[in-house]
Coordinates of C-alpha atoms in Angstrom, one line a residue:
M1 CA 0.0 0.0 0.0
T2 CA 1.4 3.4 -0.9
G3 CA 1.6 6.3 1.5
K4 CA -1.3 8.1 -0.2
E5 CA -3.5 5.0 -0.1
A6 CA -2.7 4.6 3.6
M7 CA -3.7 8.2 4.2
D8 CA -6.9 7.7 2.3
S9 CA -7.8 4.6 4.3
A10 CA -7.0 6.4 7.6
F11 CA -9.2 9.4 6.6
L12 CA -12.0 7.0 5.6
F13 CA -11.8 5.1 8.9
S14 CA -11.8 8.3 10.9
M15 CA -14.8 9.7 9.0
S16 CA -16.7 6.4 9.6
K17 CA -15.8 6.5 13.3
A18 CA -16.9 10.1 13.5
F19 CA -20.2 9.2 11.9
C20 CA -20.9 6.8 14.7
S21 CA -20.8 9.6 17.3
P22 CA -24.0 10.5 19.2
L23 CA -24.5 13.6 17.1
A24 CA -24.1 11.6 13.9
V25 CA -26.6 9.0 15.1
F26 CA -29.0 11.8 16.0
I27 CA -28.6 13.2 12.4
Q28 CA -29.4 9.8 11.0
I29 CA -32.4 9.4 13.2
Q30 CA -33.5 12.8 12.1
G31 CA -33.3 11.7 8.5
C32 CA -35.6 8.8 9.3
A33 CA -38.0 11.2 11.0
I34 CA -38.1 13.4 7.8
C35 CA -38.9 10.3 5.8
L36 CA -41.7 9.4 8.2
I37 CA -43.2 12.9 7.9
L38 CA -43.2 12.6 4.1
A39 CA -44.8 9.2 4.4
L40 CA -47.6 10.5 6.6
G41 CA -48.2 13.4 4.2
W42 CA -48.3 11.2 1.2
A43 CA -50.6 8.8 3.0
C44 CA -53.1 11.6 3.7
A45 CA -52.8 12.8 0.1
A46 CA -53.4 9.3 -1.2
Y47 CA -56.5 9.0 1.1
V48 CA -58.1 12.2 -0.3
R49 CA -57.4 11.3 -3.9
N50 CA -58.6 7.7 -3.4
R51 CA -61.8 8.9 -1.7
E52 CA -62.6 10.8 -4.9
I53 CA -61.9 7.7 -7.0
K54 CA -64.3 5.8 -4.9
R55 CA -67.0 8.5 -5.2
I56 CA -66.7 8.4 -9.0
K57 CA -66.9 4.6 -9.1
D58 CA -69.9 4.6 -6.7
S59 CA -71.6 7.2 -8.9
M60 CA -71.0 5.2 -12.0
R61 CA -72.5 2.1 -10.4
A62 CA -75.5 4.1 -9.5
G63 CA -76.1 4.9 -13.2
N64 CA -74.2 8.2 -13.6
S65 CA -71.9 7.5 -16.5
F66 CA -70.9 11.2 -16.5
S67 CA -69.6 11.1 -12.9
F68 CA -66.2 12.4 -14.1
L69 CA -68.0 15.7 -14.9
C70 CA -70.3 16.2 -11.9
H71 CA -71.5 14.4 -8.8
D72 CA -75.2 14.7 -9.6
I73 CA -76.3 13.8 -13.1
T74 CA -79.2 16.2 -12.8
E75 CA -76.7 19.0 -13.1
L76 CA -76.4 18.1 -16.8
E77 CA -80.0 19.1 -17.5
H78 CA -80.5 22.1 -19.7
S79 CA -82.3 24.1 -17.0
Y80 CA -79.3 23.8 -14.7
Q81 CA -76.7 24.4 -17.4
T82 CA -78.3 27.7 -18.6
N83 CA -78.0 29.2 -15.1
L84 CA -74.2 28.5 -14.8
P85 CA -72.1 31.7 -14.3
R86 CA -69.8 33.1 -17.0
V87 CA -66.1 32.2 -16.6
T88 CA -63.2 33.9 -18.3
V89 CA -60.0 31.9 -18.8
V90 CA -56.8 33.9 -19.0
M91 CA -53.7 32.2 -20.3
P92 CA -50.5 34.2 -20.3
L93 CA -48.2 32.7 -23.0
K94 CA -44.5 32.9 -23.7
G95 CA -43.1 30.8 -26.5
F96 CA -44.2 27.6 -28.1
G97 CA -43.1 24.1 -27.1
E98 CA -43.5 20.4 -27.3
H99 CA -46.8 19.9 -25.3
N100 CA -48.4 23.3 -25.6
L101 CA -50.8 22.6 -28.4
H102 CA -52.2 19.5 -26.7
N103 CA -52.5 21.5 -23.4
W104 CA -54.4 24.3 -25.1
R105 CA -56.7 21.9 -26.8
S106 CA -57.6 20.3 -23.4
Q107 CA -58.4 23.8 -22.1
V108 CA -60.6 25.0 -24.9
T109 CA -62.5 21.7 -25.3
S110 CA -63.8 21.9 -21.8
L111 CA -67.3 20.5 -21.3
Y112 CA -68.4 23.4 -19.0
G113 CA -72.0 24.2 -19.9
G114 CA -72.0 27.9 -19.0
P115 CA -70.7 30.9 -20.9
L116 CA -67.0 30.6 -21.3
E117 CA -64.4 32.8 -23.0
F118 CA -60.7 32.2 -23.5
L119 CA -58.1 35.0 -23.6
F120 CA -54.6 34.0 -24.8
V121 CA -52.3 36.8 -23.8
V122 CA -48.9 37.3 -25.5
D123 CA -46.5 40.2 -25.2
S124 CA -46.2 40.7 -28.9
T125 CA -47.1 39.2 -32.3
E126 CA -43.5 38.1 -32.8
D127 CA -44.0 35.4 -30.1
P128 CA -44.4 32.0 -31.8
A129 CA -47.3 31.3 -29.4
Y130 CA -49.2 34.0 -31.3
Y131 CA -49.2 32.0 -34.6
A132 CA -49.8 28.7 -32.9
V133 CA -52.8 30.0 -31.0
S134 CA -54.1 31.8 -34.1
S135 CA -54.1 28.4 -35.9
L136 CA -55.8 26.7 -33.0
I137 CA -58.6 29.3 -32.9
S138 CA -59.1 29.1 -36.6
D139 CA -59.4 25.3 -36.3
F140 CA -62.3 25.6 -33.9
K141 CA -63.8 28.6 -35.7
D142 CA -67.1 29.6 -34.1
S143 CA -67.4 26.7 -31.7
I144 CA -65.5 28.5 -29.0
D145 CA -65.3 32.1 -27.7
A146 CA -61.5 32.7 -27.9
R147 CA -59.2 35.5 -28.9
I148 CA -55.6 36.7 -28.6
V149 CA -54.7 39.7 -26.6
V150 CA -51.4 41.5 -27.2
A151 CA -50.3 42.9 -23.8
G152 CA -47.0 44.7 -24.7
L153 CA -44.0 44.6 -22.4
S154 CA -44.1 44.8 -18.6
T155 CA -42.4 47.7 -16.8
T156 CA -43.4 47.3 -13.1
C157 CA -43.9 43.6 -12.7
S158 CA -43.0 40.2 -14.2
Q159 CA -44.1 39.7 -17.8
K160 CA -46.5 36.8 -16.7
I161 CA -48.2 39.0 -14.2
H162 CA -48.5 41.9 -16.7
N163 CA -50.1 39.5 -19.2
Q164 CA -52.6 38.3 -16.5
L165 CA -53.6 41.8 -15.6
I166 CA -54.1 42.9 -19.2
G167 CA -56.2 39.8 -19.7
V168 CA -58.4 40.6 -16.7
E169 CA -58.9 44.1 -18.2
Q170 CA -60.2 42.5 -21.4
M171 CA -62.5 40.0 -19.8
H172 CA -66.3 40.1 -20.4
K173 CA -68.2 42.5 -18.2
D174 CA -70.5 39.8 -17.1
S175 CA -67.8 37.3 -16.1
K176 CA -68.3 36.1 -12.5
Y177 CA -65.1 34.1 -12.2
V178 CA -61.6 34.4 -13.8
L179 CA -59.5 31.3 -14.2
F180 CA -55.7 31.8 -14.7
L181 CA -54.0 28.9 -16.4
D182 CA -50.4 28.2 -17.5
D183 CA -49.7 26.8 -20.9
D184 CA -48.4 23.6 -19.2
A185 CA -51.8 22.9 -17.5
R186 CA -53.5 20.0 -19.1
L187 CA -57.2 20.1 -18.0
H188 CA -59.8 17.4 -17.7
P189 CA -63.1 17.9 -19.5
G190 CA -64.9 18.6 -16.2
S191 CA -62.1 20.7 -14.5
I192 CA -63.6 24.1 -15.1
G193 CA -67.1 22.9 -14.1
A194 CA -65.7 21.4 -10.9
L195 CA -63.9 24.5 -9.9
T196 CA -66.9 26.7 -10.7
A197 CA -69.2 24.4 -8.7
E198 CA -67.0 24.8 -5.6
M199 CA -66.9 28.6 -6.0
E200 CA -70.7 28.6 -6.2
K201 CA -71.1 26.3 -3.2
N202 CA -68.8 28.5 -1.0
P203 CA -68.7 32.2 -1.9
E204 CA -66.1 32.7 0.9
I205 CA -63.5 31.0 -1.3
F206 CA -60.9 33.6 -2.3
I207 CA -58.8 31.4 -4.6
Q208 CA -59.2 27.8 -5.9
T209 CA -56.1 26.1 -7.1
G210 CA -54.8 22.7 -8.2
Y211 CA -51.5 21.0 -8.8
P212 CA -49.7 19.2 -11.7
L213 CA -48.8 15.5 -11.7
D214 CA -45.4 15.6 -13.3
L215 CA -44.8 12.8 -15.9
P216 CA -41.0 12.3 -16.2
S217 CA -39.6 12.0 -19.7
G218 CA -36.7 9.7 -18.7
S219 CA -33.8 12.1 -18.1
L220 CA -32.4 12.8 -14.7
G221 CA -33.4 16.5 -15.0
S222 CA -37.1 15.5 -15.5
Y223 CA -36.9 13.2 -12.5
C224 CA -35.4 16.0 -10.4
I225 CA -38.3 18.3 -11.2
Y226 CA -40.7 15.4 -10.5
E227 CA -39.1 14.9 -7.1
Y228 CA -39.1 18.6 -6.4
H229 CA -42.9 18.8 -6.9
M230 CA -43.9 15.6 -5.1
P231 CA -43.4 16.7 -1.5
C232 CA -45.2 20.0 -2.4
S233 CA -48.2 18.0 -3.8
M234 CA -49.3 16.9 -0.3
G235 CA -50.2 20.5 0.4
F236 CA -52.6 20.5 -2.5
A237 CA -54.3 17.1 -1.7
T238 CA -56.3 18.4 1.2
G239 CA -59.7 18.2 -0.5
G240 CA -60.4 21.6 0.9
K241 CA -58.6 24.4 2.7
T242 CA -54.9 24.8 2.0
F243 CA -52.2 27.5 2.4
F244 CA -50.5 26.6 -0.8
L245 CA -51.1 28.0 -4.3
W246 CA -50.0 27.0 -7.7
G247 CA -50.0 29.7 -10.3
G248 CA -50.7 27.2 -13.1
C249 CA -54.4 27.0 -12.0
M250 CA -56.1 29.8 -10.0
M251 CA -59.8 30.5 -10.1
M252 CA -60.9 33.8 -8.4
H253 CA -63.8 36.2 -8.3
A254 CA -63.7 38.6 -11.2
D255 CA -64.9 41.4 -9.1
D256 CA -61.9 41.1 -6.8
F257 CA -59.9 42.4 -9.8
R258 CA -62.5 44.9 -11.0
Y259 CA -62.5 46.6 -7.6
D260 CA -58.9 45.7 -6.4
R261 CA -60.2 43.9 -3.4
C262 CA -57.5 42.9 -0.9
G263 CA -55.1 44.8 -3.2
V264 CA -54.9 41.9 -5.7
V265 CA -54.3 44.3 -8.7
S266 CA -51.9 46.7 -7.0
G267 CA -50.1 43.9 -5.1
L268 CA -49.4 42.2 -8.4
R269 CA -48.8 45.2 -10.6
D270 CA -46.5 47.2 -8.3
G271 CA -43.3 45.1 -8.3
G272 CA -44.9 41.6 -8.3
Y273 CA -42.6 38.8 -9.4
S274 CA -44.5 35.6 -8.6
D275 CA -48.2 35.6 -9.1
D276 CA -49.0 32.7 -6.8
M277 CA -46.6 33.7 -3.9
T278 CA -48.0 37.3 -4.0
L279 CA -51.7 36.2 -4.0
A280 CA -51.0 33.6 -1.3
A281 CA -49.4 36.3 0.8
L282 CA -52.5 38.6 0.3
A283 CA -54.8 35.8 1.2
G284 CA -52.9 35.2 4.4
A285 CA -52.8 38.9 5.3
H286 CA -56.6 39.3 4.8
K287 CA -57.5 35.9 6.2
R288 CA -59.1 34.8 2.9
L289 CA -59.8 31.2 2.0
I290 CA -57.7 29.1 -0.4
T291 CA -59.0 25.7 -1.4
S292 CA -57.9 22.8 -3.6
P293 CA -60.7 20.3 -4.6
P294 CA -59.6 16.7 -4.9
V295 CA -60.2 16.5 -8.6
A296 CA -57.8 19.4 -9.3
V297 CA -54.8 17.3 -10.3
F298 CA -53.6 17.8 -13.8
P299 CA -51.2 15.7 -16.0
H300 CA -48.0 17.6 -16.7
P301 CA -45.8 15.7 -19.2
L302 CA -42.2 17.1 -19.0
S303 CA -40.1 17.9 -22.0
S304 CA -38.7 14.8 -23.7
D305 CA -35.2 16.3 -23.9
L306 CA -35.1 18.1 -20.5
S307 CA -31.4 18.4 -19.7
F308 CA -29.9 18.7 -16.2
S309 CA -28.7 22.2 -16.8
R310 CA -32.3 23.3 -17.6
Y311 CA -33.5 21.6 -14.4
W312 CA -30.9 23.7 -12.5
N313 CA -32.1 26.9 -14.1
Y314 CA -35.7 25.9 -13.1
L315 CA -34.6 25.2 -9.5
R316 CA -32.9 28.6 -9.4
K317 CA -36.2 30.3 -10.4
Q318 CA -38.1 28.3 -7.8
T319 CA -35.8 29.3 -5.0
F320 CA -35.8 32.9 -6.1
V321 CA -39.5 33.4 -5.5
L322 CA -38.8 33.3 -1.7
E323 CA -36.8 36.5 -2.1
S324 CA -40.0 38.4 -3.2
Y325 CA -42.5 39.5 -0.6
T326 CA -45.3 42.0 0.0
S327 CA -45.0 42.8 3.7
K328 CA -42.8 42.3 6.8
V329 CA -44.9 39.3 7.8
N330 CA -44.6 37.8 4.4
W331 CA -40.8 38.3 4.5
I332 CA -40.7 36.5 7.9
M333 CA -42.8 33.6 6.4
N334 CA -40.5 33.4 3.4
R335 CA -37.4 33.3 5.6
A336 CA -39.0 30.6 7.7
L337 CA -39.7 28.6 4.5
F338 CA -36.2 29.3 3.3
S339 CA -34.6 28.1 6.5
S340 CA -36.8 25.0 7.1
H341 CA -36.5 23.8 3.5
C342 CA -32.7 24.1 3.5
Y343 CA -32.5 22.4 6.9
L344 CA -34.8 19.5 5.9
S345 CA -33.1 19.1 2.5
W346 CA -29.7 18.6 3.9
G347 CA -31.1 16.7 6.8
F348 CA -32.4 14.2 4.3
V349 CA -29.2 14.0 2.3
V350 CA -26.5 13.9 5.0
P351 CA -27.5 10.5 6.4
Y352 CA -27.1 9.0 3.0
L353 CA -23.6 10.5 2.7
M354 CA -22.8 9.0 6.1
A355 CA -24.1 5.6 5.0
M356 CA -22.0 5.7 1.9
T357 CA -18.9 6.5 4.0
H358 CA -19.6 3.5 6.3
V359 CA -20.0 1.2 3.2
A360 CA -16.8 2.5 1.6
A361 CA -14.9 2.0 4.9
A362 CA -16.3 -1.6 5.2
L363 CA -15.1 -2.4 1.6
Q364 CA -11.7 -0.9 2.4
I365 CA -11.4 -3.1 5.5
Y366 CA -12.4 -6.2 3.4
I367 CA -9.8 -5.4 0.8
E368 CA -7.0 -4.7 3.3
G369 CA -7.9 -7.5 5.7
H370 CA -8.0 -5.6 8.9
A371 CA -8.8 -7.5 12.2
R372 CA -12.5 -7.3 13.2
E373 CA -11.7 -5.9 16.7
E374 CA -9.9 -2.9 15.1
T375 CA -12.9 -1.8 13.1
T376 CA -15.9 -2.3 15.4
F377 CA -17.0 1.2 14.7
V378 CA -17.4 0.3 11.0
S379 CA -19.6 -2.6 11.8
N380 CA -21.8 -0.3 13.9
G381 CA -21.9 2.2 11.0
C382 CA -22.9 -0.6 8.5
N383 CA -25.8 -1.5 10.8
L384 CA -27.0 2.1 10.5
S385 CA -26.5 2.0 6.8
W386 CA -28.7 -1.1 6.5
K387 CA -31.4 0.6 8.4
K388 CA -31.1 3.5 6.0
V389 CA -31.5 1.1 3.1
Y390 CA -34.6 -0.4 4.7
N391 CA -35.9 3.2 5.3
T392 CA -35.3 4.0 1.6
R393 CA -37.2 0.9 0.5
N394 CA -40.1 1.9 2.7
K395 CA -40.0 5.4 1.2
K396 CA -40.4 4.0 -2.3
L397 CA -43.3 1.9 -1.1
E398 CA -44.9 5.0 0.5
L399 CA -44.5 7.1 -2.6
D400 CA -45.7 4.5 -5.1
P401 CA -49.4 4.5 -3.9
I402 CA -49.9 8.2 -4.1
V403 CA -48.5 8.3 -7.6
T404 CA -50.5 5.3 -8.7
I405 CA -53.7 6.8 -7.2
E406 CA -53.1 10.2 -8.9
V407 CA -52.5 8.5 -12.3
Q408 CA -55.7 6.5 -11.8
L409 CA -57.7 9.6 -10.9
C410 CA -56.4 11.5 -14.0
N411 CA -57.3 8.5 -16.2
M412 CA -60.9 8.5 -14.7
L413 CA -61.3 12.3 -15.1
S414 CA -60.2 12.2 -18.8
P415 CA -61.7 8.9 -20.1
E416 CA -61.2 10.0 -23.7
A417 CA -57.5 10.8 -23.4
P418 CA -54.6 8.3 -23.9
R419 CA -54.1 6.3 -20.7
L420 CA -51.3 7.4 -18.4
S421 CA -49.1 4.7 -17.1
L422 CA -46.3 4.1 -14.5
A423 CA -44.8 1.4 -16.7
T424 CA -41.8 3.6 -17.7
Y425 CA -41.2 5.1 -14.2
N426 CA -37.6 4.5 -13.2
W427 CA -37.6 4.3 -9.4
V428 CA -33.8 4.2 -9.2
L429 CA -33.8 7.6 -10.9
V430 CA -36.5 8.8 -8.5
F431 CA -34.2 7.9 -5.6
I432 CA -31.1 9.6 -7.2
A433 CA -33.2 12.6 -8.0
M434 CA -34.2 12.9 -4.4
L435 CA -30.6 13.0 -3.3
V436 CA -29.6 15.4 -6.1
D437 CA -32.5 17.8 -5.7
N438 CA -32.3 18.0 -1.9
F439 CA -28.5 18.5 -2.1
L440 CA -28.8 21.3 -4.6
Y441 CA -31.8 23.1 -3.1
P442 CA -29.9 24.9 -0.3
I443 CA -27.1 25.9 -2.8
S444 CA -29.7 27.4 -5.2
A445 CA -31.5 29.1 -2.3
F446 CA -28.4 30.8 -1.0
R447 CA -27.3 31.8 -4.4
S448 CA -30.7 33.4 -5.1
H449 CA -30.6 35.2 -1.7
F450 CA -27.2 36.8 -2.4
S451 CA -27.7 37.6 -6.1
Q452 CA -31.2 39.2 -5.9
Y453 CA -31.7 38.9 -9.6
I454 CA -32.8 36.2 -12.0
N455 CA -32.9 35.5 -15.7
W456 CA -36.3 34.3 -17.0
S457 CA -36.9 33.7 -20.7
G458 CA -34.4 36.3 -21.8
I459 CA -35.5 38.9 -19.1
R460 CA -33.4 39.8 -16.1
Y461 CA -35.5 40.8 -13.0
H462 CA -33.8 42.7 -10.2
L463 CA -35.4 42.7 -6.7
K464 CA -35.2 45.4 -4.1
D465 CA -37.1 45.1 -0.8
G466 CA -38.9 42.1 -2.2
K467 CA -40.3 43.8 -5.3
I468 CA -39.1 44.1 -8.9
S469 CA -37.0 47.3 -9.1
K470 CA -35.4 46.9 -12.5
I471 CA -36.1 44.9 -15.7
E472 CA -33.5 44.2 -18.4
R473 CA -34.3 42.6 -21.7
S474 CA -32.0 41.0 -24.3
T475 CA -32.4 39.2 -27.6
G476 CA -31.4 35.8 -26.2
P477 CA -31.9 33.1 -25.3
K478 CA -34.0 31.6 -28.1
Y479 CA -35.7 29.0 -25.8
T480 CA -37.0 28.9 -22.3
D481 CA -35.1 26.8 -19.8
L482 CA -37.7 24.2 -18.6
A483 CA -40.1 23.4 -21.5
W484 CA -37.6 24.3 -24.2
K485 CA -40.2 26.5 -25.8
K486 CA -39.2 28.6 -28.8
L487 CA -39.4 32.3 -27.9
Y488 CA -38.6 34.0 -31.3
G489 CA -38.9 33.2 -34.9
K490 CA -41.4 31.3 -37.1
K491 CA -44.2 29.3 -35.4
G492 CA -43.6 26.0 -33.9
A493 CA -40.0 25.7 -35.2
L494 CA -38.0 23.0 -33.3
P495 CA -34.6 23.7 -31.8
K496 CA -31.6 22.8 -33.9
T497 CA -29.6 19.8 -32.7
S498 CA -26.7 17.7 -33.9
F499 CA -27.3 14.6 -36.0
L500 CA -26.1 12.4 -33.1
G501 CA -28.3 14.2 -30.6
A502 CA -31.4 13.8 -32.8
L503 CA -30.6 10.1 -33.4
L504 CA -30.2 9.4 -29.7
R505 CA -33.4 11.2 -28.9
S506 CA -35.2 9.2 -31.6
L507 CA -34.0 5.9 -30.2
E508 CA -35.0 7.0 -26.7
Q509 CA -38.5 7.9 -27.9
W510 CA -38.8 4.7 -29.9
R511 CA -37.8 2.6 -26.8
Q512 CA -40.4 4.2 -24.5
P513 CA -44.2 3.7 -24.9
K514 CA -46.2 6.6 -26.2
K515 CA -48.2 7.3 -23.1
F516 CA -48.8 11.0 -23.1
D517 CA -49.8 12.4 -26.5
G518 CA -52.0 10.6 -28.9

């Protein structure tokens, strides 16, 4: 053995011994506790979603073959449908990508029976989304009430918020509710009707929201995004009151915007960066109700060529939202979220790093032939490692049911759509993504905290005192980070790739079942 190898072994053994200290054991127990909390959260979420599946099945057995649309089949009668309130759907758009057209079709083909208008809002006619939506509207001709609104460039808030507020200004004067949707929200036929029914049932609801069910495309980057969203999903599977809000689906009272109630317009317009974080803060400040019905879970297929670097850029934008705030109380809440998320993320990862050190030390002992009595601490460490492996196995068994149930619920809510499946899920990548995402989150969060600016779709936003203070625009990049949507140029053009890259992607798509788009 060389001197360097001896030093490496000594260092490995000392680390393994240190990881058997009372503090290290406490950290590993803490990691198990975090997994237990996640398990309980997913179990509650699975119960709520499964209860909705049971309700739909019971309704079907009772003769209601349209239970995926409404609880009571009498609600489909003409006399009931004619009294439904008018809803305006506002969709702020930026660029055109792989799944956008399918998503937009699922939105405009809603089976909501009341008056319904769709406003697609772009910042300029040069956006490829403008041409794609124009073609979509012309395909449906007079069968839907839809139009494109050109909002221009934002000056005091993020471009998305600017587009939303311009859309609200253009909505029909008789609209009772406004539904904000992202272009990556794939709706079920009865989604708008279900959201509206809840608003009618309880006028105290301030915002109704939902959550996406990520469908990984196969790359590590897509699994990292899937893993990032899964813990958050339990906050949206309450079947009622929640404190969480997803900007991809938000239904609100139209009059709240007409009369700027609770400062929804001014709060968004005057320096707002994140629509959902701002509205959630306003709801908390005014003690208003946010709910998430159990049927509000939407398939979200991720880009087929989502790279790891694009995932990192997405994570940076997710952590950056905690730097924006509307009040001192909101700032305190964001700092608490910042601290707790960082603590829990590394609290989840560190025990695995310890376990890997114990295993590496055990292998080194086996190779070098050390006496057993010299390395008792490694044996103790390996016992902790085996417990961690067992805990990881249980975590997979706990995560599997909620994903299975949500996939089953989505299939029941969209009986006409291609069936979603877990057949291509790679649970090894799910585990790796858990470690990678939780390791990188604190790094991204601290970088966002100290930089106070972010690049989003070619726009750089600077924050000061929690609000946008400066906006810089450039001609690049040509594509968004997450969905790889084309931002400039002719409609629907695909990104240029090398021949080898295109061949590898074609082989990957050929190998996987076509489960998302028909």
